[in-house]
PDB file of C-alpha atoms in Angstrom:
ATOM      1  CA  UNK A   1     115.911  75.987  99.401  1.00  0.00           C
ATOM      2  CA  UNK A   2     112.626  75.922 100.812  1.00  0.00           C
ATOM      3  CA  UNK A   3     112.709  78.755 103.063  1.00  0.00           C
ATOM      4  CA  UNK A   4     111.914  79.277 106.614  1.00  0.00           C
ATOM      5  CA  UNK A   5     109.549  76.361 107.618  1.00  0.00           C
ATOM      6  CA  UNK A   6     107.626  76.199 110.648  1.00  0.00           C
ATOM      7  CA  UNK A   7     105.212  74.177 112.060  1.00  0.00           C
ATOM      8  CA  UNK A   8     102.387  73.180 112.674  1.00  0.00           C
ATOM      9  CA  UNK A   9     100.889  76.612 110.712  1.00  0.00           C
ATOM     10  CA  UNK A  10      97.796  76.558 112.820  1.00  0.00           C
ATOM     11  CA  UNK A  11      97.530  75.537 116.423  1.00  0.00           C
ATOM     12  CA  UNK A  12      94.413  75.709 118.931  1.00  0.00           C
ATOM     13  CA  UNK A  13      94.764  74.664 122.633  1.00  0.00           C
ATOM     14  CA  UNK A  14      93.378  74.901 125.796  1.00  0.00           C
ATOM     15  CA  UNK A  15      94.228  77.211 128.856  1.00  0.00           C
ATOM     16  CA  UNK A  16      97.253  75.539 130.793  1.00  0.00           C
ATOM     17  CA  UNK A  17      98.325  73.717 128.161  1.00  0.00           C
ATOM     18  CA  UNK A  18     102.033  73.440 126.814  1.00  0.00           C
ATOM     19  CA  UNK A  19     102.519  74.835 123.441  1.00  0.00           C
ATOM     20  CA  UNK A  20     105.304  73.892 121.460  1.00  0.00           C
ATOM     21  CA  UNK A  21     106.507  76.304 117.902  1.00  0.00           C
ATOM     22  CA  UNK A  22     109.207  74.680 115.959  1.00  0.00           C
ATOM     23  CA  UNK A  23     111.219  76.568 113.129  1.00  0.00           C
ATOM     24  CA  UNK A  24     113.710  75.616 110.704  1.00  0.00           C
ATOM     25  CA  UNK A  25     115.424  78.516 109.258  1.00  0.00           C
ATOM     26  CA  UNK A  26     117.121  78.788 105.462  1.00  0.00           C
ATOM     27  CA  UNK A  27     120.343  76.173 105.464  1.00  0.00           C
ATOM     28  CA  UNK A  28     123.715  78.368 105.986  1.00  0.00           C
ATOM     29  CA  UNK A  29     121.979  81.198 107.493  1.00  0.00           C
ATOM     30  CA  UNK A  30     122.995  81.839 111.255  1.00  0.00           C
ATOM     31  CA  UNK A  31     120.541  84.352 112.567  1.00  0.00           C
ATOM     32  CA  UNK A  32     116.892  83.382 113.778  1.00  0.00           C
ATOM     33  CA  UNK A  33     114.329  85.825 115.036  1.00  0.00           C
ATOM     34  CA  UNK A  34     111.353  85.134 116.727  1.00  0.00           C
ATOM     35  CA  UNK A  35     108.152  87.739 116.302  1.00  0.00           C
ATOM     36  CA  UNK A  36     104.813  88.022 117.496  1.00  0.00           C
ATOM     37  CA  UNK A  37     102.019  89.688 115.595  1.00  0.00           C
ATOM     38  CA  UNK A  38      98.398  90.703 116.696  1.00  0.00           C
ATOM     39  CA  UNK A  39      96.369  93.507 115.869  1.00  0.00           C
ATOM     40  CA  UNK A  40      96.922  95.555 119.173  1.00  0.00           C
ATOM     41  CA  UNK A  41     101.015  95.155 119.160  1.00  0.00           C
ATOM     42  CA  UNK A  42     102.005  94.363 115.720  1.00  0.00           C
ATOM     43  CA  UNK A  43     105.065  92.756 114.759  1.00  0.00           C
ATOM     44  CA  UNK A  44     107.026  92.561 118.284  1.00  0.00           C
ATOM     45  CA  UNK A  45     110.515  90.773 118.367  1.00  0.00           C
ATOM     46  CA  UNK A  46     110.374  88.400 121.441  1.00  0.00           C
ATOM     47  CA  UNK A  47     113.979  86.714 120.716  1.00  0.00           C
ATOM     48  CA  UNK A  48     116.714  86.272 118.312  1.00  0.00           C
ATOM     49  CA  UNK A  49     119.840  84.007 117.993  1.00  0.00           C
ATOM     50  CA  UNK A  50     123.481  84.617 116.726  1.00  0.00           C
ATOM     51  CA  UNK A  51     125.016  81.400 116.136  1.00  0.00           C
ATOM     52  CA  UNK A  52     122.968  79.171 117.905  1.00  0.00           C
ATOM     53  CA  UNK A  53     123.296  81.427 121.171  1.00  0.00           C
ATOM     54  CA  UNK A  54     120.712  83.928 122.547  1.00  0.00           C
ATOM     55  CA  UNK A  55     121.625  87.138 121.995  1.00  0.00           C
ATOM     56  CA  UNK A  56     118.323  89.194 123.456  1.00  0.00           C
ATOM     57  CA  UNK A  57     115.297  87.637 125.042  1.00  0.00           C
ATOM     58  CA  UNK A  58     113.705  91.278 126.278  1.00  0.00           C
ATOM     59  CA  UNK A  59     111.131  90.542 124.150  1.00  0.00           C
ATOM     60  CA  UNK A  60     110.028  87.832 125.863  1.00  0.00           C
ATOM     61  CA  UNK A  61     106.864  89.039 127.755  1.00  0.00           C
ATOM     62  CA  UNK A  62     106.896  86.507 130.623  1.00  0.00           C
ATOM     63  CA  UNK A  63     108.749  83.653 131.761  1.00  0.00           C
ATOM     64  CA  UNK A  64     106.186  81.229 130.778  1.00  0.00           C
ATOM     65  CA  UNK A  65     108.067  81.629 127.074  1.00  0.00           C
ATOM     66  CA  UNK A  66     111.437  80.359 126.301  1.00  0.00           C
ATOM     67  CA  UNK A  67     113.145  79.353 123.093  1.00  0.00           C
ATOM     68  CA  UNK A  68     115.912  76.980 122.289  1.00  0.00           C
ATOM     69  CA  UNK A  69     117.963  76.595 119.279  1.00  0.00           C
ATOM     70  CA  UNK A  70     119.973  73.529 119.751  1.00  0.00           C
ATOM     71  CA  UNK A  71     121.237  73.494 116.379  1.00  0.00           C
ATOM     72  CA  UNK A  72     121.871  75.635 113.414  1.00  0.00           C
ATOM     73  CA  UNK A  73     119.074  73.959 111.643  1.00  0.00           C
ATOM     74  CA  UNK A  74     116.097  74.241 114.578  1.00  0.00           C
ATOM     75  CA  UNK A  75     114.565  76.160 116.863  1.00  0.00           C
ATOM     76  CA  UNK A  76     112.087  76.068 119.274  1.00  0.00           C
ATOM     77  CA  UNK A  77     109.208  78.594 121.022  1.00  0.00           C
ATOM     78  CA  UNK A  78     107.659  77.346 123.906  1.00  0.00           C
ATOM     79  CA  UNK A  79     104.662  78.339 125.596  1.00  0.00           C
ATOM     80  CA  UNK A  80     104.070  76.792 129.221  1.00  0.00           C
ATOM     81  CA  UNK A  81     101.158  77.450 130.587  1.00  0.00           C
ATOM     82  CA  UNK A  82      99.558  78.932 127.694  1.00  0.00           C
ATOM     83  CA  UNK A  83      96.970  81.670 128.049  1.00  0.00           C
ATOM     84  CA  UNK A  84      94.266  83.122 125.451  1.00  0.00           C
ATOM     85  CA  UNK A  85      96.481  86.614 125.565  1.00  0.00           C
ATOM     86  CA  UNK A  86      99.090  84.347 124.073  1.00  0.00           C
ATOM     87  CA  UNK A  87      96.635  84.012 120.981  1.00  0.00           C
ATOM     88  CA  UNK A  88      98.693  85.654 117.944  1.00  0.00           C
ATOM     89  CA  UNK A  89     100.677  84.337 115.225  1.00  0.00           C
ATOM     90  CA  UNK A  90     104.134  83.719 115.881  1.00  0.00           C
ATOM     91  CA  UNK A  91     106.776  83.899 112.875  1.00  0.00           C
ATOM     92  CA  UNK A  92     110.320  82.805 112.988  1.00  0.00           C
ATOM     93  CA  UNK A  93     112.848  84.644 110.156  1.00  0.00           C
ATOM     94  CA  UNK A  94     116.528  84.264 109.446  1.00  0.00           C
ATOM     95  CA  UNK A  95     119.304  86.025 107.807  1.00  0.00           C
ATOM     96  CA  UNK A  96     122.702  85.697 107.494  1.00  0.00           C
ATOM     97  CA  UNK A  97     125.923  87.917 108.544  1.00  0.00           C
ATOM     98  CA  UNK A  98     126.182  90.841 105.844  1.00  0.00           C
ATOM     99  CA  UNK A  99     123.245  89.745 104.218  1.00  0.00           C
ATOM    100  CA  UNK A 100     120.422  92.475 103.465  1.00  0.00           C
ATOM    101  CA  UNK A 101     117.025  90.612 104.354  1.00  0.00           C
ATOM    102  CA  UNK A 102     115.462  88.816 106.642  1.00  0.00           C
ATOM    103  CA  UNK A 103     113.187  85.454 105.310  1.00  0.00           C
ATOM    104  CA  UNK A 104     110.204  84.834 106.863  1.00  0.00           C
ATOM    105  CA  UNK A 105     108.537  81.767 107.697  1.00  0.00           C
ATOM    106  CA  UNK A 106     104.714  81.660 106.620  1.00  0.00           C
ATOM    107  CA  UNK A 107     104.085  81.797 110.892  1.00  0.00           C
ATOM    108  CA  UNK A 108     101.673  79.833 113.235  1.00  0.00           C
ATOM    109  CA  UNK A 109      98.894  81.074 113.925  1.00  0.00           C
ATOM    110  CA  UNK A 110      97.798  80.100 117.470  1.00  0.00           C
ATOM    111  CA  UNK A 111      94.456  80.258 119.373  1.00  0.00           C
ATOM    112  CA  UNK A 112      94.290  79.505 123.147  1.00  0.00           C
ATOM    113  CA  UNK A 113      90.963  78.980 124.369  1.00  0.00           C
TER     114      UNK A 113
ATOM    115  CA  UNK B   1     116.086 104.209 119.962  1.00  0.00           C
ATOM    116  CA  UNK B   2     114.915 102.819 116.816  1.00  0.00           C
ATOM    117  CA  UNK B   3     111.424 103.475 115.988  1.00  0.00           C
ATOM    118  CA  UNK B   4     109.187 103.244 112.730  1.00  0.00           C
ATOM    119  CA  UNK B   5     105.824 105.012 112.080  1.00  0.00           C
ATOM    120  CA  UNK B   6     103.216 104.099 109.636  1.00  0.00           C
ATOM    121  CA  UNK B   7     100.602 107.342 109.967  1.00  0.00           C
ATOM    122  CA  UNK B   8      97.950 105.226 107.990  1.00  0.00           C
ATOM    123  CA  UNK B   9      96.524 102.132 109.237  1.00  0.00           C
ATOM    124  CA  UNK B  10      94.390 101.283 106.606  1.00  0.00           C
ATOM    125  CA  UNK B  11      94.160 102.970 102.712  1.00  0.00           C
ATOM    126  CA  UNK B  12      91.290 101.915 100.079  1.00  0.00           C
ATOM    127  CA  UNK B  13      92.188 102.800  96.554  1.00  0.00           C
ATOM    128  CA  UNK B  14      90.562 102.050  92.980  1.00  0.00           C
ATOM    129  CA  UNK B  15      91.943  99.731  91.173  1.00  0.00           C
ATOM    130  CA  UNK B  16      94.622 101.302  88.239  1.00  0.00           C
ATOM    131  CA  UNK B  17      94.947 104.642  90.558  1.00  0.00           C
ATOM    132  CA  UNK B  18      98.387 105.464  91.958  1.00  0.00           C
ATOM    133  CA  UNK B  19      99.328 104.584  95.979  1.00  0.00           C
ATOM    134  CA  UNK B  20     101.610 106.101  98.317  1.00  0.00           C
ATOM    135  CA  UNK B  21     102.173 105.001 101.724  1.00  0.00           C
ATOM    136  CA  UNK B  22     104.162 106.869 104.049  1.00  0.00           C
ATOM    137  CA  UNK B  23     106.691 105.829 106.460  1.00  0.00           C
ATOM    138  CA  UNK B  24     108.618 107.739 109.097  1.00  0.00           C
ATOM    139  CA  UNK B  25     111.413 106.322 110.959  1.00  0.00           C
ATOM    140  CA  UNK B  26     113.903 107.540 113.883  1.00  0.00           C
ATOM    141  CA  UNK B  27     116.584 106.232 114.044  1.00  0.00           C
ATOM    142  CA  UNK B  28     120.528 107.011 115.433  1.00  0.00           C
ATOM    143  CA  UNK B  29     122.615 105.967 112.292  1.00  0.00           C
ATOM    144  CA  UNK B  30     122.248 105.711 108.820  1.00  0.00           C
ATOM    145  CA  UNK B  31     119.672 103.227 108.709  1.00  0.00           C
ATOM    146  CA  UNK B  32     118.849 100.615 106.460  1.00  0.00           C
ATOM    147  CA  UNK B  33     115.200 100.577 105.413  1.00  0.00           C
ATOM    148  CA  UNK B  34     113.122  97.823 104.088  1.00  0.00           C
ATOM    149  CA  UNK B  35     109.022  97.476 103.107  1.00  0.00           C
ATOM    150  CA  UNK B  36     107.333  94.129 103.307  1.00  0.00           C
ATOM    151  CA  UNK B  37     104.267  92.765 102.225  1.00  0.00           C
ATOM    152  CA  UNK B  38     102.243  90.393 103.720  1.00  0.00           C
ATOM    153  CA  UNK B  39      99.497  88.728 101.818  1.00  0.00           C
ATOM    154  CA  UNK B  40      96.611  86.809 103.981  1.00  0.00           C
ATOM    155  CA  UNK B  41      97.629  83.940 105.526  1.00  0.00           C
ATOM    156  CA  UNK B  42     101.221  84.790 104.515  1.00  0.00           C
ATOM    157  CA  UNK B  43     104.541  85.515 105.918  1.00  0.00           C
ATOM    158  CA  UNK B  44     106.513  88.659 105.426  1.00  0.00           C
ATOM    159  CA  UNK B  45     107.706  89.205 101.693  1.00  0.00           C
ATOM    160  CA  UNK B  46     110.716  91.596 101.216  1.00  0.00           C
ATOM    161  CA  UNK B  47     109.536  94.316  98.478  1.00  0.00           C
ATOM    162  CA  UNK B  48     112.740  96.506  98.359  1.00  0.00           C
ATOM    163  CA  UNK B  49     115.554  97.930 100.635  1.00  0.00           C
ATOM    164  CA  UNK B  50     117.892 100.550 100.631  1.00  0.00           C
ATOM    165  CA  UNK B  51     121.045 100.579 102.421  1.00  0.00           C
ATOM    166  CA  UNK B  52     122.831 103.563 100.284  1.00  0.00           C
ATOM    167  CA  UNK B  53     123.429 105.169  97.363  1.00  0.00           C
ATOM    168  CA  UNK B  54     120.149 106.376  94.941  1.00  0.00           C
ATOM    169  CA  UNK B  55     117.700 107.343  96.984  1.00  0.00           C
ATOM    170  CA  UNK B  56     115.010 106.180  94.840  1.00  0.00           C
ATOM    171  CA  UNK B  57     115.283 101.862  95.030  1.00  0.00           C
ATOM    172  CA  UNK B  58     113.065  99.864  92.666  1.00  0.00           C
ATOM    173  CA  UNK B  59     111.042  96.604  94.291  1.00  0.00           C
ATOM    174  CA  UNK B  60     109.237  93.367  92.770  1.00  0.00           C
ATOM    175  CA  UNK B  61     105.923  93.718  91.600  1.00  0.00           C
ATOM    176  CA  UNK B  62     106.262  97.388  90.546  1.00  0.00           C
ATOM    177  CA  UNK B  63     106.880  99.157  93.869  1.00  0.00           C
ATOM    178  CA  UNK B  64     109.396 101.345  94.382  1.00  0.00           C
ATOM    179  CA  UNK B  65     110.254 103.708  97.206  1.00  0.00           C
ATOM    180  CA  UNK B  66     112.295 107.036  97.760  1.00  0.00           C
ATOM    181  CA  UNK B  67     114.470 107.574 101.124  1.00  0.00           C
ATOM    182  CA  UNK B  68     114.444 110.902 102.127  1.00  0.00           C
ATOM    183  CA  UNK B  69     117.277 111.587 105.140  1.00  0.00           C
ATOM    184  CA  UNK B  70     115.702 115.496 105.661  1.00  0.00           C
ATOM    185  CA  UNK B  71     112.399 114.377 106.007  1.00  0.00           C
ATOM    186  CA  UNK B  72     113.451 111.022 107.754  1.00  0.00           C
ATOM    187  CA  UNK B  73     110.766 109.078 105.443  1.00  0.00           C
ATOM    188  CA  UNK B  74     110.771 106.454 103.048  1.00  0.00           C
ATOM    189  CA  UNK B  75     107.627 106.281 101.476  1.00  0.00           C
ATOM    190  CA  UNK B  76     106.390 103.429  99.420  1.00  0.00           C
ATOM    191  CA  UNK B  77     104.820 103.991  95.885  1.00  0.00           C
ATOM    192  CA  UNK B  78     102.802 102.370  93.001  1.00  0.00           C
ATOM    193  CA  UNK B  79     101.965 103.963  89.884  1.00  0.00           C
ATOM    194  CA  UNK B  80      99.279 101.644  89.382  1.00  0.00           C
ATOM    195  CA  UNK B  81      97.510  99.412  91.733  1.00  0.00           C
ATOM    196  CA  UNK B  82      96.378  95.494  90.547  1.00  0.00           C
ATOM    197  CA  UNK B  83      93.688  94.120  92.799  1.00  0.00           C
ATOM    198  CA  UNK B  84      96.372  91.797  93.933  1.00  0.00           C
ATOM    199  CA  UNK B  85      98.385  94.359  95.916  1.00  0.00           C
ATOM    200  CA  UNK B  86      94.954  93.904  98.576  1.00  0.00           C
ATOM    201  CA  UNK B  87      97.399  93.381 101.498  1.00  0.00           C
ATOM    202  CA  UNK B  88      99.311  94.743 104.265  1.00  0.00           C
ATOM    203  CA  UNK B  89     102.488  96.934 104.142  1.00  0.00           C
ATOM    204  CA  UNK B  90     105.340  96.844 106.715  1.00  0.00           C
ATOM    205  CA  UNK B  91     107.924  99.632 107.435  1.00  0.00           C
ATOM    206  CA  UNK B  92     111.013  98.264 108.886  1.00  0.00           C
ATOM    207  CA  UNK B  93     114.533 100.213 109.696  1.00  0.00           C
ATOM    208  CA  UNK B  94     117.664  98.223 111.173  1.00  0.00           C
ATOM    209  CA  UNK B  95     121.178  98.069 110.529  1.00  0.00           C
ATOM    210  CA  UNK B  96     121.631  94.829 108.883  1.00  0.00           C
ATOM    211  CA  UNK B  97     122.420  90.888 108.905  1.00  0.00           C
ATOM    212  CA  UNK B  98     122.164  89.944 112.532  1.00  0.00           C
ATOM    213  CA  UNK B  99     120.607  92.483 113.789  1.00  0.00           C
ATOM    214  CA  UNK B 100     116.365  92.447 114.050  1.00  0.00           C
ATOM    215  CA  UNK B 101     114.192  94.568 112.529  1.00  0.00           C
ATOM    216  CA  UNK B 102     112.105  97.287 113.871  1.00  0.00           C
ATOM    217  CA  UNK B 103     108.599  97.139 112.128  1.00  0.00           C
ATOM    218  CA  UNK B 104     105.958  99.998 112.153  1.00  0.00           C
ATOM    219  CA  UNK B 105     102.460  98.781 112.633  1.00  0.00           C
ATOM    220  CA  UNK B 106     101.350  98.391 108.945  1.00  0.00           C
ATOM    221  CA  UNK B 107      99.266  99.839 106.903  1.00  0.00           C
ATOM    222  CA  UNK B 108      96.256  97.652 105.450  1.00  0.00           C
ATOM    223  CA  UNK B 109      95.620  98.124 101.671  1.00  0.00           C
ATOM    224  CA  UNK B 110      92.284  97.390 100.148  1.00  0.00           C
ATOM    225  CA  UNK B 111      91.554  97.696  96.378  1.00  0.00           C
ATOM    226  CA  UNK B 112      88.235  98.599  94.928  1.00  0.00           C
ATOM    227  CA  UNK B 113      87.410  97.903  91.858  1.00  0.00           C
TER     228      UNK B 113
END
């Protein structure tokens, strides 16, 4: 397998703009987590999935983010309007039920200017 | 709640000299512990775990770590550090598949040589 994949890996964009995170987790896992990292705030969990469904989106710091998984295979992070506070990287992980680790993606690391 | 502390933000050590870095967690249950490392540019890589049993686990690249309920650490340790351990550590405590993580900050490792 190829791991978590997620794309693109960097991403720079304007103020305003829509931003768009995409993540494919490991095949036959069924949990996907989506973190934020910067140097203030470290490795924050913004949302994770159970099955497809969202199971806690507290993490979620405003409502300008939401995240789909329409499948067991993809997932989605979206940022609309984007701000430069939103600047981080963003990594996606899955695991599976019973399992003892989470795999990482290698993240996106996104600059709003 | 769950919560994981990483004292040390940022350790230099020679090259072929021995490392420790300390974690602390809190944490309601018998947690399951886990250190990551993340290289530049890199996503999280799982070093070791422990979920029961010996106290002392054994990780990839020589690391190995010792849970220690009384003292509610699990502190990370190296014999020997290769200029290629240059990276940042990650604390994590959780319960397991399906649940997230709860990272510490990290702790920043340089090597000199």
């Amino acid at each position: 397998d190829a791991g978590v994949i997620q794309s693109p890996r960097h991403e720079v964009t304007e103020m305003g703009q829509e931003v768009t995170l995409r993540c494919k987790p490991i095949s036959g896992h069924n949990s996907l987590f989506w973190y934020r990292q910067t140097m203030m705030r470290g490795l924050e969990l913004l949302i994770y999935f159970n099955n497809n469904v969202p199971i806690d989106d507290s993490g979620m710091p405003e409502d300008r983010f939401s995240a789909k998984m329409p499948n067991a295979s993809f997932s989605t992070l979206k940022i609309q309007p984007s701000e430069p506070r939103d600047s981080a990287v963003y990594f996606c992980a899955s695991d599976l039920q019973g399992a003892t680790e989470a795999f990482f993606g290698q993240g996106t690391r996104l600059t709003v200017v | 709640a769950q919560s994981v502390t990483q004292p040390d933000i940022h350790i230099t050590v020679s090259e072929g000299a021995s490392l420790e870095l300390r974690c602390n967690y809190s944490y309601g249950a018998t947690p399951y512990l886990f250190w990551y490392v993340q290289s530049p540019g890199q996503g999280l890589q799982l070093l070791l775990k422990y979920f029961s049993g010996d106290t002392l686990v054994q990780g990839i690249k020589g690391f190995e770590a010792e849970f220690k309920r009384s003292q509610s650490s699990f502190n990370l340790r190296k014999p020997s550090v290769h200029w290629s351990d240059a990276a940042e550590y990650f604390c994590a405590v959780g319960p397991s598949g399906n649940t997230p993580l709860v990272f510490g900050k990290g702790t920043r490792l340089s090597v000199i040589a």
